[in-house]
Backbone as a chain_set.jsonl record, in Angstrom:
{"seq": "MAEASHVWVCPRGPGPLVMVRKALLASWRGVNASGTDRSDYARACGAGEIGAIEVKGGTVLVFGDDPLRTTWIARPRGGVLVRWVTAKDEAGALAALDAGADSTWMPTGCTFSTAGGEHQLFDAAEVGAEPSDERVKLELLAGEYDIATAVLDRGDATVIAYRFLWRPPARR", "coords": {"N": [[-3.267, -18.554, 9.273], [-1.793, -15.317, 8.872], [1.127, -14.726, 6.951], [4.305, -14.04, 8.347], [6.77, -11.4, 8.148], [6.504, -8.865, 6.98], [7.092, -5.477, 5.904], [7.418, -2.993, 8.284], [6.56, 0.259, 9.462], [7.247, 3.019, 11.6], [6.377, 6.022, 13.245], [8.934, 8.354, 14.225], [8.525, 9.66, 16.552], [5.818, 11.002, 18.554], [3.376, 11.543, 16.218], [1.84, 11.791, 12.969], [1.43, 9.273, 10.342], [1.87, 9.25, 6.795], [0.352, 8.486, 3.644], [1.53, 8.542, 0.503], [1.26, 9.05, -2.943], [3.658, 7.869, -5.262], [4.328, 9.594, -7.393], [3.8, 12.029, -6.247], [5.633, 12.504, -4.278], [7.656, 14.502, -4.264], [6.185, 16.73, -3.679], [5.612, 16.583, -0.998], [6.643, 18.102, 1.883], [7.224, 17.601, 4.518], [8.391, 18.532, 7.724], [9.396, 20.897, 6.863], [8.762, 24.225, 5.878], [7.687, 26.824, 3.669], [8.168, 30.265, 3.613], [5.372, 31.892, 4.958], [3.733, 29.734, 5.062], [2.072, 26.909, 6.575], [3.71, 23.981, 7.674], [3.714, 20.832, 5.888], [3.701, 18.74, 7.661], [2.564, 19.934, 9.982], [0.003, 20.432, 8.999], [-0.806, 17.794, 8.592], [-0.867, 16.887, 11.217], [-3.18, 18.044, 12.096], [-5.177, 16.556, 10.955], [-6.572, 14.552, 12.259], [-7.697, 11.225, 13.317], [-7.87, 9.798, 10.912], [-7.509, 11.121, 7.694], [-7.645, 13.232, 4.764], [-5.405, 15.304, 3.006], [-4.6, 18.024, 0.872], [-1.986, 18.308, -1.517], [0.344, 19.794, -3.803], [-0.759, 18.748, -6.836], [-2.243, 16.531, -5.98], [-3.737, 14.242, -3.561], [-3.029, 13.412, -0.178], [-3.036, 10.817, 2.178], [-3.665, 10.66, 5.647], [-2.721, 9.201, 8.734], [-3.567, 9.185, 12.01], [-1.837, 10.179, 15.142], [-0.633, 8.318, 16.724], [2.193, 6.588, 17.841], [2.561, 3.969, 16.375], [3.653, 0.819, 15.123], [3.276, 0.069, 11.717], [1.848, -1.549, 8.877], [1.157, -2.745, 5.518], [-1.239, -4.857, 4.111], [-1.858, -6.444, 1.252], [-4.871, -7.022, -0.513], [-7.423, -8.603, -2.533], [-9.079, -6.217, -4.53], [-8.266, -4.023, -2.962], [-6.961, -3.492, 0.271], [-5.443, -3.827, 3.56], [-4.518, -1.641, 6.063], [-2.488, -2.055, 8.752], [-2.16, -1.41, 12.148], [-0.094, -1.957, 14.738], [-0.906, -2.518, 17.953], [-0.753, -3.994, 20.463], [1.204, -6.849, 20.887], [3.095, -9.842, 21.089], [4.853, -10.462, 19.073], [5.437, -10.042, 15.493], [4.004, -12.056, 14.152], [1.951, -12.545, 15.974], [0.571, -10.082, 15.902], [-0.347, -10.097, 13.244], [-1.911, -12.37, 13.359], [-3.969, -11.473, 14.989], [-5.195, -9.754, 13.207], [-6.103, -11.604, 11.268], [-7.824, -13.169, 12.88], [-9.818, -11.38, 13.427], [-11.1, -10.91, 11.049], [-13.789, -11.137, 10.293], [-15.018, -9.204, 11.749], [-17.025, -6.396, 12.863], [-16.863, -3.743, 10.79], [-16.334, -0.31, 10.883], [-17.444, 2.536, 9.139], [-15.175, 5.1, 8.215], [-15.756, 7.52, 7.206], [-14.047, 8.604, 5.482], [-12.923, 8.876, 2.221], [-10.65, 7.833, -0.201], [-9.148, 9.032, -3.038], [-7.308, 8.122, -5.856], [-4.8, 8.223, -8.449], [-3.598, 5.89, -8.811], [-1.002, 3.284, -8.809], [2.367, 3.099, -7.407], [2.493, 3.731, -3.932], [3.689, 5.307, -0.96], [4.173, 4.763, 2.48], [4.91, 6.618, 5.293], [6.67, 8.402, 7.95], [5.208, 11.448, 8.758], [6.806, 13.659, 9.255], [9.0, 13.465, 7.633], [10.702, 14.446, 4.575], [9.255, 14.018, 1.49], [10.667, 13.563, -0.968], [13.161, 12.703, -0.204], [15.096, 9.849, -0.152], [14.402, 6.83, 1.699], [14.802, 3.983, 3.764], [12.923, 3.387, 5.553], [10.154, 2.978, 4.906], [6.931, 1.889, 3.89], [6.091, 0.342, 0.967], [3.529, 0.256, -1.409], [1.046, -0.918, -3.737], [-1.651, 0.593, -5.404], [-4.729, 0.437, -7.153], [-6.048, 2.628, -9.692], [-8.66, 4.824, -8.764], [-11.376, 5.122, -6.393], [-11.284, 4.643, -2.866], [-13.123, 3.285, -0.305], [-12.882, 3.643, 3.125], [-12.806, 1.725, 5.997], [-12.791, 0.996, 9.527], [-11.542, -1.061, 12.229], [-11.078, -2.275, 15.537], [-9.168, -4.895, 16.346], [-9.053, -7.505, 18.452], [-7.408, -10.126, 19.893], [-7.059, -11.085, 22.376], [-4.372, -11.788, 23.33], [-3.172, -10.112, 21.597], [-3.544, -7.038, 19.861], [-4.738, -5.065, 17.197], [-5.187, -2.097, 15.255], [-7.102, -1.718, 12.466], [-7.378, -0.622, 9.094], [-9.485, -0.913, 6.522], [-9.338, -0.923, 3.063], [-11.511, -0.521, 0.466], [-11.854, -0.936, -2.888], [-13.185, 1.114, -5.45], [-13.774, 1.219, -8.792], [-12.712, 3.718, -11.231], [-15.215, 5.966, -12.448], [-16.918, 5.331, -15.47], [-16.823, 7.148, -18.501]], "CA": [[-2.656, -17.372, 9.86], [-1.042, -14.519, 7.915], [2.56, -14.987, 6.927], [5.113, -12.963, 8.922], [7.862, -10.811, 7.369], [6.104, -7.644, 6.291], [7.823, -4.265, 6.261], [6.664, -2.155, 9.215], [7.092, 1.603, 9.645], [6.763, 3.633, 12.84], [6.868, 7.394, 13.39], [10.071, 8.468, 15.152], [7.984, 10.226, 17.786], [4.385, 11.173, 18.339], [3.104, 12.235, 14.969], [1.124, 10.94, 12.027], [2.002, 8.664, 9.15], [1.184, 9.667, 5.575], [0.423, 7.63, 2.467], [1.732, 9.479, -0.593], [1.512, 8.43, -4.249], [5.061, 8.086, -5.63], [4.433, 10.773, -8.256], [3.609, 13.239, -5.435], [6.616, 12.569, -3.191], [8.365, 15.789, -4.262], [5.282, 17.751, -3.137], [5.503, 16.452, 0.46], [7.798, 18.786, 2.463], [7.437, 17.216, 5.913], [8.408, 19.633, 8.7], [9.88, 22.109, 6.208], [7.729, 25.123, 5.37], [8.243, 27.962, 2.943], [7.524, 31.534, 3.946], [4.396, 31.873, 6.05], [2.919, 28.517, 4.964], [2.215, 25.854, 7.587], [4.385, 22.812, 7.109], [2.843, 19.693, 5.597], [3.613, 17.991, 8.914], [1.582, 20.613, 10.84], [-1.321, 20.176, 8.424], [-1.115, 16.382, 8.85], [-1.199, 16.755, 12.644], [-4.55, 18.506, 12.274], [-6.105, 15.735, 10.168], [-7.317, 13.612, 13.093], [-7.329, 9.808, 13.265], [-7.65, 9.519, 9.492], [-7.993, 12.234, 6.896], [-6.949, 13.505, 3.516], [-5.021, 16.698, 2.812], [-4.159, 18.3, -0.491], [-0.661, 18.821, -1.841], [0.399, 20.135, -5.222], [-0.917, 17.618, -7.742], [-3.07, 15.419, -5.527], [-4.185, 14.068, -2.184], [-2.228, 12.571, 0.717], [-3.839, 10.239, 3.249], [-2.991, 10.817, 6.941], [-3.158, 8.277, 9.785], [-3.362, 9.559, 13.401], [-0.515, 10.51, 15.671], [-0.144, 7.269, 17.623], [3.451, 6.02, 17.327], [2.355, 2.527, 16.256], [4.198, 0.156, 13.939], [2.198, -0.023, 10.732], [2.185, -2.216, 7.623], [0.095, -2.883, 4.522], [-1.52, -6.211, 3.653], [-2.62, -6.358, 0.007], [-6.025, -7.904, -0.653], [-8.146, -8.325, -3.777], [-9.909, -5.008, -4.491], [-7.846, -3.088, -1.92], [-5.978, -3.972, 1.226], [-5.661, -3.45, 4.957], [-3.429, -0.996, 6.776], [-2.518, -2.653, 10.084], [-1.398, -0.676, 13.165], [0.219, -2.892, 15.815], [-1.11, -1.906, 19.268], [-0.073, -4.891, 21.4], [1.448, -8.222, 20.433], [4.432, -10.309, 21.452], [5.678, -10.424, 17.867], [4.716, -9.747, 14.261], [3.051, -13.133, 13.875], [0.798, -12.309, 16.841], [-0.181, -8.939, 15.377], [-1.035, -10.523, 12.028], [-2.937, -13.33, 13.766], [-5.101, -10.668, 15.461], [-5.87, -9.305, 11.991], [-6.816, -12.75, 10.699], [-8.889, -13.589, 13.793], [-10.887, -10.388, 13.407], [-11.489, -10.631, 9.663], [-15.245, -11.035, 10.167], [-15.492, -8.21, 12.715], [-17.814, -5.286, 12.356], [-16.033, -2.631, 10.337], [-17.046, 0.961, 10.98], [-16.999, 3.508, 8.147], [-14.422, 6.228, 8.773], [-16.205, 8.757, 6.581], [-12.951, 9.055, 4.624], [-12.753, 8.221, 0.929], [-9.362, 8.212, -0.777], [-9.133, 8.966, -4.493], [-5.924, 8.09, -6.325], [-4.534, 7.877, -9.841], [-3.055, 4.532, -8.796], [0.437, 3.079, -8.859], [3.057, 2.944, -6.129], [2.302, 4.675, -2.84], [4.619, 5.052, 0.138], [3.688, 5.093, 3.814], [6.082, 7.027, 6.069], [6.534, 9.42, 8.989], [4.818, 12.723, 8.159], [7.859, 14.654, 9.444], [10.01, 13.295, 6.584], [10.538, 15.062, 3.262], [8.887, 12.936, 0.577], [11.636, 13.307, -2.027], [14.401, 12.136, 0.339], [14.974, 8.386, -0.063], [14.469, 6.259, 3.038], [14.47, 2.563, 3.866], [11.879, 3.268, 6.565], [8.874, 3.235, 4.256], [6.181, 0.761, 3.351], [5.704, 0.612, -0.42], [2.346, -0.523, -1.765], [0.417, -0.603, -5.019], [-3.096, 0.782, -5.408], [-5.342, 0.666, -8.452], [-6.689, 3.933, -9.837], [-10.061, 4.841, -8.364], [-11.664, 5.578, -5.032], [-11.28, 3.621, -1.827], [-13.879, 3.528, 0.919], [-12.036, 3.164, 4.221], [-13.502, 1.36, 7.236], [-11.828, 0.653, 10.57], [-11.943, -1.973, 13.303], [-10.072, -2.656, 16.525], [-9.21, -6.356, 16.344], [-8.416, -7.945, 19.694], [-7.374, -11.58, 20.02], [-6.723, -11.39, 23.763], [-2.938, -11.576, 23.532], [-2.693, -9.185, 20.569], [-4.548, -6.087, 19.388], [-4.345, -4.178, 16.107], [-6.184, -1.222, 14.647], [-7.014, -1.992, 11.034], [-8.116, 0.223, 8.16], [-9.742, -1.697, 5.312], [-9.531, -0.136, 1.852], [-12.313, -1.216, -0.536], [-11.681, -0.231, -4.153], [-14.256, 1.381, -6.409], [-13.103, 1.651, -10.018], [-13.099, 5.043, -11.718], [-16.465, 6.0, -13.217], [-16.726, 5.371, -16.938], [-17.408, 8.351, -19.116]], "C": [[-1.856, -16.644, 8.783], [0.447, -14.822, 8.04], [3.322, -13.79, 7.49], [6.145, -12.496, 7.904], [7.429, -9.635, 6.512], [7.003, -6.496, 6.732], [6.899, -3.428, 7.144], [7.351, -0.8, 9.318], [6.476, 2.173, 10.919], [7.254, 5.078, 12.877], [7.992, 7.438, 14.42], [9.656, 9.033, 16.501], [6.49, 10.335, 17.625], [4.173, 12.012, 17.089], [2.496, 11.268, 13.981], [2.025, 10.262, 10.993], [1.221, 9.197, 7.957], [1.371, 8.616, 4.491], [0.418, 8.559, 1.258], [1.982, 8.691, -1.878], [2.92, 8.816, -4.697], [5.24, 9.351, -6.467], [4.301, 12.085, -7.48], [4.668, 13.416, -4.357], [7.33, 13.913, -3.115], [7.501, 16.917, -3.694], [5.164, 17.694, -1.621], [6.767, 17.006, 1.106], [8.046, 18.457, 3.928], [7.376, 18.404, 6.856], [8.878, 20.941, 8.082], [8.706, 22.927, 5.684], [8.409, 26.26, 4.624], [7.45, 29.211, 3.303], [6.599, 31.42, 5.14], [3.497, 30.638, 6.011], [3.13, 27.614, 6.172], [2.915, 24.686, 6.921], [3.359, 21.725, 6.809], [2.641, 18.863, 6.857], [2.558, 18.607, 9.839], [0.166, 20.385, 10.318], [-1.75, 18.736, 8.685], [-1.522, 16.177, 10.307], [-2.633, 17.183, 12.922], [-5.593, 17.648, 11.583], [-6.913, 14.746, 10.996], [-6.835, 12.184, 12.923], [-7.059, 9.34, 11.841], [-8.233, 10.685, 8.713], [-7.16, 12.403, 5.646], [-6.615, 14.987, 3.464], [-4.462, 16.848, 1.408], [-2.711, 18.775, -0.513], [-0.68, 19.141, -3.326], [0.297, 18.855, -6.053], [-1.792, 16.485, -7.241], [-3.367, 15.42, -4.042], [-3.281, 13.1, -1.44], [-3.155, 12.081, 1.826], [-3.031, 10.255, 4.539], [-3.598, 9.849, 7.954], [-2.653, 8.749, 11.136], [-1.953, 9.827, 13.883], [-0.041, 9.515, 16.716], [1.136, 6.673, 17.05], [3.383, 4.486, 17.287], [3.031, 1.984, 15.001], [3.039, -0.152, 12.999], [2.701, -0.71, 9.474], [0.956, -2.274, 6.73], [-0.02, -4.351, 4.128], [-2.397, -6.083, 2.413], [-3.724, -7.41, 0.001], [-6.65, -7.637, -2.024], [-9.054, -7.105, -3.575], [-9.556, -4.068, -3.34], [-6.768, -3.641, -1.03], [-6.328, -3.504, 2.621], [-4.385, -2.824, 5.503], [-3.549, -1.449, 8.227], [-1.609, -1.863, 11.017], [-1.295, -1.555, 14.407], [0.112, -2.18, 17.156], [-0.385, -2.72, 20.33], [0.061, -6.261, 20.751], [2.874, -8.574, 20.817], [5.386, -10.194, 20.265], [4.792, -10.154, 16.651], [3.664, -10.807, 13.958], [1.791, -12.966, 14.72], [-0.068, -11.163, 16.349], [-0.975, -9.343, 14.141], [-2.116, -11.555, 12.328], [-4.17, -12.595, 14.292], [-5.895, -10.144, 14.269], [-6.702, -10.44, 11.409], [-8.001, -13.164, 11.562], [-10.075, -12.63, 13.749], [-11.428, -10.081, 12.033], [-12.995, -10.45, 9.486], [-15.848, -10.028, 11.141], [-16.364, -7.161, 12.044], [-16.875, -4.134, 12.036], [-16.883, -1.375, 10.351], [-16.537, 1.911, 9.901], [-16.259, 4.658, 8.83], [-14.964, 7.566, 8.279], [-15.157, 9.325, 5.644], [-12.92, 8.207, 3.355], [-11.456, 8.739, 0.335], [-9.419, 7.986, -2.276], [-7.689, 9.042, -4.967], [-5.852, 7.745, -7.806], [-3.899, 6.495, -9.945], [-1.541, 4.503, -8.882], [1.035, 2.929, -7.476], [2.725, 4.092, -5.187], [3.303, 4.32, -1.762], [4.01, 5.562, 1.435], [4.896, 5.416, 4.673], [5.716, 8.093, 7.093], [6.264, 10.771, 8.324], [5.878, 13.805, 8.311], [8.905, 14.597, 8.331], [9.67, 14.095, 5.334], [10.315, 13.93, 2.259], [9.944, 12.569, -0.435], [12.944, 12.707, -1.52], [14.244, 10.63, 0.506], [15.131, 7.895, 1.375], [14.11, 4.783, 2.973], [13.32, 2.345, 4.837], [10.521, 3.662, 5.995], [8.241, 1.92, 3.833], [5.753, 1.168, 1.945], [4.552, -0.316, -0.781], [1.779, -0.048, -3.086], [-1.087, -0.458, -4.823], [-3.558, 0.974, -6.842], [-5.924, 2.07, -8.492], [-8.155, 3.816, -9.445], [-10.228, 5.399, -6.971], [-11.695, 4.389, -4.093], [-12.131, 4.103, -0.662], [-13.073, 2.907, 2.047], [-12.895, 2.944, 5.463], [-12.446, 0.946, 8.252], [-12.422, -0.332, 11.568], [-10.767, -2.135, 14.254], [-10.219, -4.161, 16.686], [-8.382, -6.868, 17.512], [-8.547, -9.455, 19.818], [-7.092, -12.01, 21.456], [-5.259, -11.111, 24.046], [-2.346, -10.603, 22.514], [-3.854, -8.307, 20.103], [-3.951, -5.268, 18.253], [-5.519, -3.258, 15.784], [-6.01, -1.414, 13.152], [-7.883, -1.013, 10.254], [-8.255, -0.566, 6.869], [-10.058, -0.755, 4.153], [-10.319, -0.984, 0.858], [-12.348, -0.374, -1.802], [-12.99, -0.085, -4.906], [-13.582, 1.891, -7.671], [-13.56, 3.048, -10.438], [-14.387, 4.95, -12.536], [-16.143, 6.066, -14.703], [-17.437, 6.578, -17.496], [-18.192, 7.996, -20.337]], "O": [[-1.304, -17.278, 7.883], [0.943, -15.135, 9.123], [3.017, -12.647, 7.147], [6.354, -13.162, 6.891], [7.956, -9.443, 5.416], [7.603, -6.544, 7.806], [5.744, -3.186, 6.794], [8.578, -0.716, 9.268], [5.341, 1.857, 11.273], [8.419, 5.34, 12.575], [8.003, 6.658, 15.372], [10.381, 8.888, 17.485], [5.937, 9.815, 16.656], [4.755, 13.088, 16.952], [2.622, 10.054, 14.139], [3.187, 10.62, 10.802], [0.05, 9.554, 8.085], [2.401, 7.946, 4.422], [-0.556, 9.271, 1.01], [2.81, 7.78, -1.905], [3.33, 9.964, -4.529], [6.201, 10.095, -6.269], [4.652, 13.144, -7.999], [4.611, 14.38, -3.594], [7.585, 14.414, -2.021], [8.028, 17.948, -3.275], [4.675, 18.641, -1.007], [7.851, 16.457, 0.91], [8.986, 18.983, 4.524], [6.433, 19.194, 6.808], [8.769, 21.992, 8.714], [7.766, 22.376, 5.111], [9.553, 26.614, 4.908], [6.219, 29.208, 3.297], [6.983, 30.92, 6.197], [2.594, 30.507, 6.838], [4.226, 27.556, 6.728], [2.725, 24.437, 5.73], [2.277, 21.697, 7.396], [1.552, 18.343, 7.099], [1.746, 17.884, 10.416], [-0.761, 20.17, 11.099], [-2.92, 18.478, 8.969], [-2.418, 15.385, 10.598], [-3.237, 16.724, 13.892], [-6.779, 17.976, 11.618], [-7.859, 14.152, 10.478], [-5.723, 11.942, 12.453], [-6.126, 8.575, 11.598], [-9.316, 11.177, 9.03], [-6.103, 11.791, 5.495], [-7.435, 15.829, 3.831], [-3.919, 15.903, 0.836], [-2.273, 19.536, 0.349], [-1.629, 18.789, -4.025], [1.166, 17.986, -5.978], [-2.067, 15.553, -7.997], [-3.267, 16.441, -3.362], [-2.827, 12.099, -1.995], [-3.964, 12.847, 2.348], [-1.85, 9.907, 4.537], [-4.817, 9.691, 8.03], [-1.45, 8.721, 11.393], [-0.992, 9.715, 13.122], [0.851, 9.821, 17.508], [1.16, 6.289, 15.881], [4.054, 3.801, 18.059], [2.988, 2.613, 13.944], [1.966, -0.576, 13.428], [3.835, -0.489, 9.048], [-0.144, -1.9, 7.138], [0.983, -5.006, 3.847], [-3.549, -5.661, 2.508], [-3.53, -8.538, 0.454], [-6.436, -6.576, -2.611], [-9.721, -6.993, -2.547], [-10.431, -3.392, -2.8], [-5.776, -4.194, -1.505], [-7.361, -2.872, 2.845], [-3.306, -3.409, 5.413], [-4.586, -1.252, 8.859], [-0.431, -1.666, 10.722], [-2.302, -1.856, 15.047], [0.943, -1.329, 17.471], [0.495, -2.204, 21.019], [-0.881, -6.759, 20.135], [3.749, -7.71, 20.863], [6.565, -9.875, 20.424], [3.571, -10.05, 16.762], [2.55, -10.478, 13.55], [0.686, -13.218, 14.24], [-1.296, -11.251, 16.372], [-2.142, -8.976, 14.002], [-3.128, -11.613, 11.629], [-5.295, -13.04, 14.068], [-7.124, -10.092, 14.314], [-7.877, -10.252, 11.092], [-9.07, -13.476, 11.037], [-11.21, -13.03, 14.007], [-12.142, -9.095, 11.856], [-13.428, -9.69, 8.621], [-17.064, -10.006, 11.333], [-16.423, -7.063, 10.818], [-16.18, -3.619, 12.912], [-18.022, -1.381, 9.884], [-15.326, 2.082, 9.756], [-16.669, 5.129, 9.891], [-14.672, 8.614, 8.854], [-15.345, 10.4, 5.074], [-12.893, 6.978, 3.416], [-11.19, 9.941, 0.362], [-9.705, 6.879, -2.734], [-6.933, 9.915, -4.539], [-6.725, 7.066, -8.345], [-3.687, 5.988, -11.047], [-0.884, 5.536, -9.008], [0.33, 2.671, -6.5], [2.68, 5.257, -5.583], [3.724, 3.168, -1.655], [3.416, 6.638, 1.485], [5.813, 4.602, 4.785], [4.602, 8.615, 7.1], [7.004, 11.188, 7.433], [5.857, 14.783, 7.564], [9.621, 15.573, 8.108], [8.504, 14.387, 5.067], [11.107, 12.99, 2.196], [10.117, 11.39, -0.744], [13.757, 12.247, -2.321], [13.354, 10.179, 1.227], [15.888, 8.464, 2.162], [13.223, 4.382, 2.219], [12.795, 1.236, 4.935], [9.836, 4.543, 6.515], [8.93, 0.967, 3.468], [5.129, 2.212, 1.756], [4.588, -1.513, -0.499], [2.006, 1.088, -3.502], [-1.719, -1.281, -4.16], [-2.868, 1.597, -7.649], [-6.255, 2.64, -7.452], [-8.812, 2.823, -9.758], [-9.338, 6.062, -6.436], [-12.077, 3.282, -4.471], [-11.901, 5.176, -0.105], [-12.629, 1.765, 1.935], [-13.608, 3.839, 5.918], [-11.33, 0.586, 7.878], [-13.639, -0.422, 11.728], [-9.609, -2.132, 13.836], [-11.267, -4.648, 17.111], [-7.165, -6.687, 17.554], [-9.652, -9.995, 19.845], [-6.905, -13.199, 21.714], [-4.936, -10.29, 24.905], [-1.153, -10.302, 22.563], [-4.989, -8.767, 19.969], [-2.804, -4.828, 18.331], [-6.68, -3.597, 16.01], [-4.903, -1.29, 12.628], [-8.968, -0.628, 10.69], [-7.262, -0.853, 6.2], [-10.937, 0.101, 4.255], [-9.855, -2.047, 0.449], [-12.816, 0.765, -1.788], [-13.791, -1.015, -4.993], [-12.882, 2.902, -7.624], [-14.639, 3.505, -10.061], [-14.614, 3.962, -13.234], [-15.222, 6.762, -15.13], [-18.505, 6.973, -17.029], [-18.756, 8.876, -20.986]]}, "num_chains": 1, "name": "protein.A"}
């Protein structure tokens, strides 16, 4: 069974979570907009269950608007983003992930390209440059990630999982 004690983040209300590379945090303005521009938050709300949107300098990954507790589990060649749907406790949610490891994963059609390094997962309404303890920090290698999803149900616990499979950058 997976070890408990991961950092979990949850949107403060209905709204998406975003995964932003640390170097791009200053580009994420949350609910703040300048002039006639739509806010980053509004753009994230239009991204669907999973999607990528552009900000100055790169790409931000968006995860649906379900107010679900979410964490990151690092794995070789990627990792799994876990969204806690139902479970008595964290150990139960992580056990659902472990029990469903061999499940059928469905491609999301979303590929995430990153320069690598630290990324932060947080409520899309927040301003990226404002420090917060309510963030999941994770490391990703440079390259592209194919993202697949599965609903993993153990009977007493259910999670929605997004598996990130790393593809190294193409050699020139």
